[in-house]
Amino acid sequence: EVQMLESGGGLVQPGGSLRLSCAASGFTFSSYAVSWVRQAPGKGLEWVSSISGSGAATYYADSVKGRFTISRDNSNNTLYLQMNSLRAEDTAVYYCAKFPAQWLVFDFWGQGTLVTVSS
Amino acid sequence: EIVLTQSPGMLSLSPGERATLSCRASQRVSSDYLAWYQHKPGQAPRLLIYGASTRATGIPDRFSGYGSGTDFTLTITRLEPEDFAVYFCQYYGAGRSPPWTFGQGTKVEIK
């Protein structure tokens, strides 16, 4: 059974940093690209970032480019999102999600971790 | 950017009734890249439909999707108690920024 479990969310001040983790199991982690998707309060879902199975290719939404860094540790089946220079508008539930072989849809998701940016 | 607009925002129905949810794209899109998800509070979103009409593994046949061009529909033929949730559509646009966009969701609540 595929499972993805996010952690690392919390309250952080504007300008601060936070690192999210996503522990994956139930599939060959290194064979699949994975992503972060977020949902701000009262808003729809927003794709944040994706990384290839090997970690060699990374992609970011314009809203987080230069501030967020996606990475992965395939030996520990873990995905990360390093978030720097956080803004109030980054407040959201952050989900990790897996792509199937083609990067068209997200076939498995975690339950999310809440990040609140506030003074 | 492809903007997906879902309607209605909320649907109040009783178990056993039929639910019809709409997802409209801001421009003509390929049905190959249109998906639907179910999301319950505190749970992981669940892929229901991909390629506009193909059910994902394990999805009951009361869920069906269809559409083309700019208009797509998710239908739940007979609502079960576990179907009351938020449903959102998603599109993959190759070469677009961002590549993956989502509708704002339709909440199906118990009447």
Short mmCIF file of C-alpha atoms in Angstrom, two decimals:
data_model
loop_
_atom_site.label_atom_id
_atom_site.label_comp_id
_atom_site.label_asym_id
_atom_site.label_seq_id
_atom_site.Cartn_x
_atom_site.Cartn_y
_atom_site.Cartn_z
CA GLU A 1 0.00 0.00 0.00
CA VAL A 2 1.36 3.39 -1.01
CA GLN A 3 1.69 5.78 1.89
CA MET A 4 3.04 9.30 2.04
CA LEU A 5 3.35 11.09 5.36
CA GLU A 6 4.25 14.75 5.65
CA SER A 7 5.83 16.36 8.69
CA GLY A 8 7.60 19.54 9.67
CA GLY A 9 4.79 22.06 9.47
CA GLY A 10 4.22 24.68 12.12
CA LEU A 11 4.12 28.36 12.96
CA VAL A 12 6.93 30.52 11.61
CA GLN A 13 7.45 34.27 11.45
CA PRO A 14 7.57 36.13 8.15
CA GLY A 15 11.06 35.91 6.72
CA GLY A 16 11.70 32.65 8.54
CA SER A 17 12.50 29.16 7.30
CA LEU A 18 11.00 25.74 7.62
CA ARG A 19 11.80 22.31 6.18
CA LEU A 20 9.03 19.90 5.33
CA SER A 21 9.56 16.17 4.99
CA CYS A 22 7.50 13.48 3.30
CA ALA A 23 8.18 9.85 4.16
CA ALA A 24 7.10 7.51 1.38
CA SER A 25 6.50 3.77 1.43
CA GLY A 26 4.80 1.06 -0.57
CA PHE A 27 6.53 1.78 -3.87
CA THR A 28 10.02 2.04 -5.35
CA PHE A 29 10.58 5.65 -4.33
CA SER A 30 13.54 6.33 -6.59
CA SER A 31 11.57 5.31 -9.68
CA TYR A 32 8.98 8.05 -9.44
CA ALA A 33 8.86 11.81 -9.55
CA VAL A 34 7.17 13.47 -6.62
CA SER A 35 5.76 16.90 -5.91
CA TRP A 36 4.57 19.39 -3.33
CA VAL A 37 1.11 20.89 -3.73
CA ARG A 38 -0.40 23.39 -1.30
CA GLN A 39 -3.80 24.72 -0.38
CA ALA A 40 -4.13 28.09 1.29
CA PRO A 41 -7.13 28.66 3.58
CA GLY A 42 -10.28 29.06 1.51
CA LYS A 43 -8.39 28.66 -1.75
CA GLY A 44 -7.89 25.97 -4.35
CA LEU A 45 -4.89 23.72 -4.73
CA GLU A 46 -1.64 25.16 -6.10
CA TRP A 47 1.25 23.15 -7.50
CA VAL A 48 4.48 24.21 -5.77
CA SER A 49 7.37 22.04 -6.96
CA SER A 50 8.32 18.71 -8.50
CA ILE A 51 11.45 16.58 -8.61
CA SER A 52 12.40 13.68 -10.85
CA GLY A 53 13.06 10.20 -9.52
CA SER A 54 16.81 10.65 -9.57
CA GLY A 55 16.61 14.17 -8.20
CA ALA A 56 18.43 15.57 -11.19
CA ALA A 57 15.51 17.66 -12.45
CA THR A 58 13.54 20.11 -10.35
CA TYR A 59 10.68 22.46 -11.17
CA TYR A 60 9.12 25.33 -9.26
CA ALA A 61 6.08 27.54 -9.41
CA ASP A 62 6.96 31.18 -10.04
CA SER A 63 5.51 32.07 -6.62
CA VAL A 64 8.20 30.10 -4.78
CA LYS A 65 11.14 30.14 -7.20
CA GLY A 66 14.30 31.31 -5.50
CA ARG A 67 12.85 30.81 -2.02
CA PHE A 68 11.93 27.11 -1.89
CA THR A 69 14.16 24.12 -2.65
CA ILE A 70 12.88 20.62 -3.32
CA SER A 71 15.14 17.64 -2.72
CA ARG A 72 14.95 13.94 -2.04
CA ASP A 73 16.88 11.20 -0.27
CA ASN A 74 16.24 8.00 -2.18
CA SER A 75 18.16 5.91 0.34
CA ASN A 76 15.63 6.92 2.99
CA ASN A 77 12.54 7.25 0.76
CA THR A 78 12.06 10.85 1.84
CA LEU A 79 11.09 14.03 0.01
CA TYR A 80 11.94 17.46 1.37
CA LEU A 81 10.89 21.06 0.84
CA GLN A 82 13.19 23.71 2.25
CA MET A 83 11.21 26.93 2.56
CA ASN A 84 13.09 30.19 3.11
CA SER A 85 12.02 33.83 3.21
CA LEU A 86 8.52 32.75 4.12
CA ARG A 87 5.63 35.13 3.54
CA ALA A 88 2.11 35.29 4.92
CA GLU A 89 0.83 34.11 1.55
CA ASP A 90 2.77 30.86 1.98
CA THR A 91 0.37 29.89 4.75
CA ALA A 92 -1.24 26.66 3.56
CA VAL A 93 -1.58 22.94 4.01
CA TYR A 94 1.29 21.38 2.09
CA TYR A 95 0.77 17.97 0.48
CA CYS A 96 3.32 15.68 -1.03
CA ALA A 97 2.08 13.77 -4.03
CA LYS A 98 3.45 11.11 -6.34
CA PHE A 99 3.35 10.99 -10.12
CA PRO A 100 2.77 7.72 -11.93
CA ALA A 101 5.12 6.96 -14.83
CA GLN A 102 3.84 9.99 -16.76
CA TRP A 103 3.77 13.32 -15.03
CA LEU A 104 0.16 14.05 -15.88
CA VAL A 105 -1.75 13.41 -12.66
CA PHE A 106 -0.97 12.85 -8.99
CA ASP A 107 -1.88 9.25 -8.19
CA PHE A 108 -1.13 9.20 -4.46
CA TRP A 109 -1.08 11.99 -1.91
CA GLY A 110 -0.26 12.50 1.74
CA GLN A 111 -2.64 13.97 4.28
CA GLY A 112 -0.80 17.27 4.45
CA THR A 113 1.03 19.40 6.99
CA LEU A 114 -0.02 22.92 7.96
CA VAL A 115 2.39 25.80 7.61
CA THR A 116 1.36 29.08 9.19
CA VAL A 117 3.42 32.20 8.53
CA SER A 118 2.49 34.86 11.02
CA SER A 119 4.05 37.22 13.50
CA GLU B 1 -2.07 29.66 -17.53
CA ILE B 2 -5.09 27.42 -17.93
CA VAL B 3 -7.76 28.45 -15.41
CA LEU B 4 -10.21 25.77 -14.35
CA THR B 5 -13.57 26.99 -13.05
CA GLN B 6 -15.73 24.50 -11.21
CA SER B 7 -19.44 24.79 -10.66
CA PRO B 8 -21.42 24.78 -8.57
CA GLY B 9 -19.32 25.71 -5.56
CA MET B 10 -21.55 23.61 -3.37
CA LEU B 11 -24.05 20.87 -4.09
CA SER B 12 -26.57 19.77 -1.45
CA LEU B 13 -27.90 16.32 -2.20
CA SER B 14 -29.29 13.26 -0.45
CA PRO B 15 -27.78 9.76 -0.50
CA GLY B 16 -28.97 7.92 -3.59
CA GLU B 17 -29.26 11.07 -5.69
CA ARG B 18 -27.20 11.87 -8.75
CA ALA B 19 -24.43 14.48 -8.60
CA THR B 20 -23.25 16.37 -11.66
CA LEU B 21 -20.14 18.51 -11.27
CA SER B 22 -18.71 20.81 -13.91
CA CYS B 23 -15.15 21.88 -14.70
CA ARG B 24 -14.69 24.53 -17.37
CA ALA B 25 -11.29 25.42 -18.81
CA SER B 26 -10.38 28.97 -19.83
CA GLN B 27 -9.30 27.67 -23.23
CA ARG B 28 -9.62 24.50 -25.24
CA VAL B 29 -7.60 21.69 -23.63
CA SER B 30 -6.79 18.07 -24.33
CA SER B 31 -9.06 15.63 -22.54
CA ASP B 32 -6.04 13.34 -22.16
CA TYR B 33 -4.74 15.63 -19.43
CA LEU B 34 -7.87 16.29 -17.36
CA ALA B 35 -8.30 14.56 -14.00
CA TRP B 36 -10.70 14.56 -11.06
CA TYR B 37 -9.95 14.02 -7.39
CA GLN B 38 -11.96 13.49 -4.20
CA HIS B 39 -10.84 15.15 -0.99
CA LYS B 40 -12.24 14.59 2.46
CA PRO B 41 -11.22 16.77 5.44
CA GLY B 42 -8.03 15.58 7.08
CA GLN B 43 -7.45 12.92 4.47
CA ALA B 44 -5.23 12.57 1.45
CA PRO B 45 -6.80 13.59 -1.85
CA ARG B 46 -7.73 10.57 -3.97
CA LEU B 47 -7.40 10.30 -7.73
CA LEU B 48 -10.77 9.34 -9.24
CA ILE B 49 -10.58 9.94 -12.98
CA TYR B 50 -7.77 10.62 -15.44
CA GLY B 51 -7.83 11.25 -19.15
CA ALA B 52 -11.23 12.87 -18.53
CA SER B 53 -13.04 9.52 -18.44
CA THR B 54 -10.83 6.67 -17.17
CA ARG B 55 -11.45 5.56 -13.62
CA ALA B 56 -8.37 5.12 -11.45
CA THR B 57 -7.69 1.77 -9.82
CA GLY B 58 -10.32 0.78 -7.30
CA ILE B 59 -12.75 3.60 -8.10
CA PRO B 60 -16.40 2.41 -8.15
CA ASP B 61 -18.28 2.60 -11.42
CA ARG B 62 -20.81 5.07 -9.98
CA PHE B 63 -18.11 7.66 -10.71
CA SER B 64 -17.84 8.66 -14.36
CA GLY B 65 -16.23 11.50 -16.24
CA TYR B 66 -16.67 12.90 -19.70
CA GLY B 67 -16.12 16.03 -21.71
CA SER B 68 -13.92 17.67 -24.29
CA GLY B 69 -12.72 21.06 -25.40
CA THR B 70 -13.44 23.38 -22.50
CA ASP B 71 -16.24 21.56 -20.68
CA PHE B 72 -15.79 18.52 -18.49
CA THR B 73 -18.17 16.74 -16.13
CA LEU B 74 -17.89 14.36 -13.20
CA THR B 75 -21.02 12.38 -12.46
CA ILE B 76 -21.75 10.31 -9.38
CA THR B 77 -24.80 8.26 -10.29
CA ARG B 78 -26.04 7.29 -6.81
CA LEU B 79 -24.44 9.09 -3.91
CA GLU B 80 -23.20 6.87 -1.11
CA PRO B 81 -22.60 8.31 2.38
CA GLU B 82 -18.84 8.13 1.81
CA ASP B 83 -19.10 10.26 -1.36
CA PHE B 84 -19.82 13.50 0.47
CA ALA B 85 -16.57 15.38 0.00
CA VAL B 86 -14.87 18.08 -2.04
CA TYR B 87 -14.13 17.28 -5.68
CA PHE B 88 -11.61 19.13 -7.78
CA CYS B 89 -10.42 18.93 -11.33
CA GLN B 90 -6.84 19.23 -12.49
CA TYR B 91 -5.16 19.84 -15.83
CA TYR B 92 -1.66 19.19 -17.07
CA GLY B 93 -0.54 21.70 -19.66
CA ALA B 94 2.72 20.70 -21.31
CA GLY B 95 5.02 23.66 -21.72
CA ARG B 96 2.74 25.93 -19.72
CA SER B 97 3.50 27.76 -16.50
CA PRO B 98 2.45 26.33 -14.19
CA PRO B 99 2.21 22.90 -15.79
CA TRP B 100 -0.37 21.61 -13.30
CA THR B 101 -3.44 23.65 -12.40
CA PHE B 102 -6.47 22.87 -10.27
CA GLY B 103 -10.05 23.98 -10.07
CA GLN B 104 -11.22 25.56 -6.84
CA GLY B 105 -13.39 22.57 -5.96
CA THR B 106 -17.04 21.63 -5.56
CA LYS B 107 -18.25 20.57 -2.15
CA VAL B 108 -20.90 17.85 -2.19
CA GLU B 109 -22.73 18.02 1.11
CA ILE B 110 -25.54 16.02 2.63
CA LYS B 111 -28.90 17.73 2.24
#
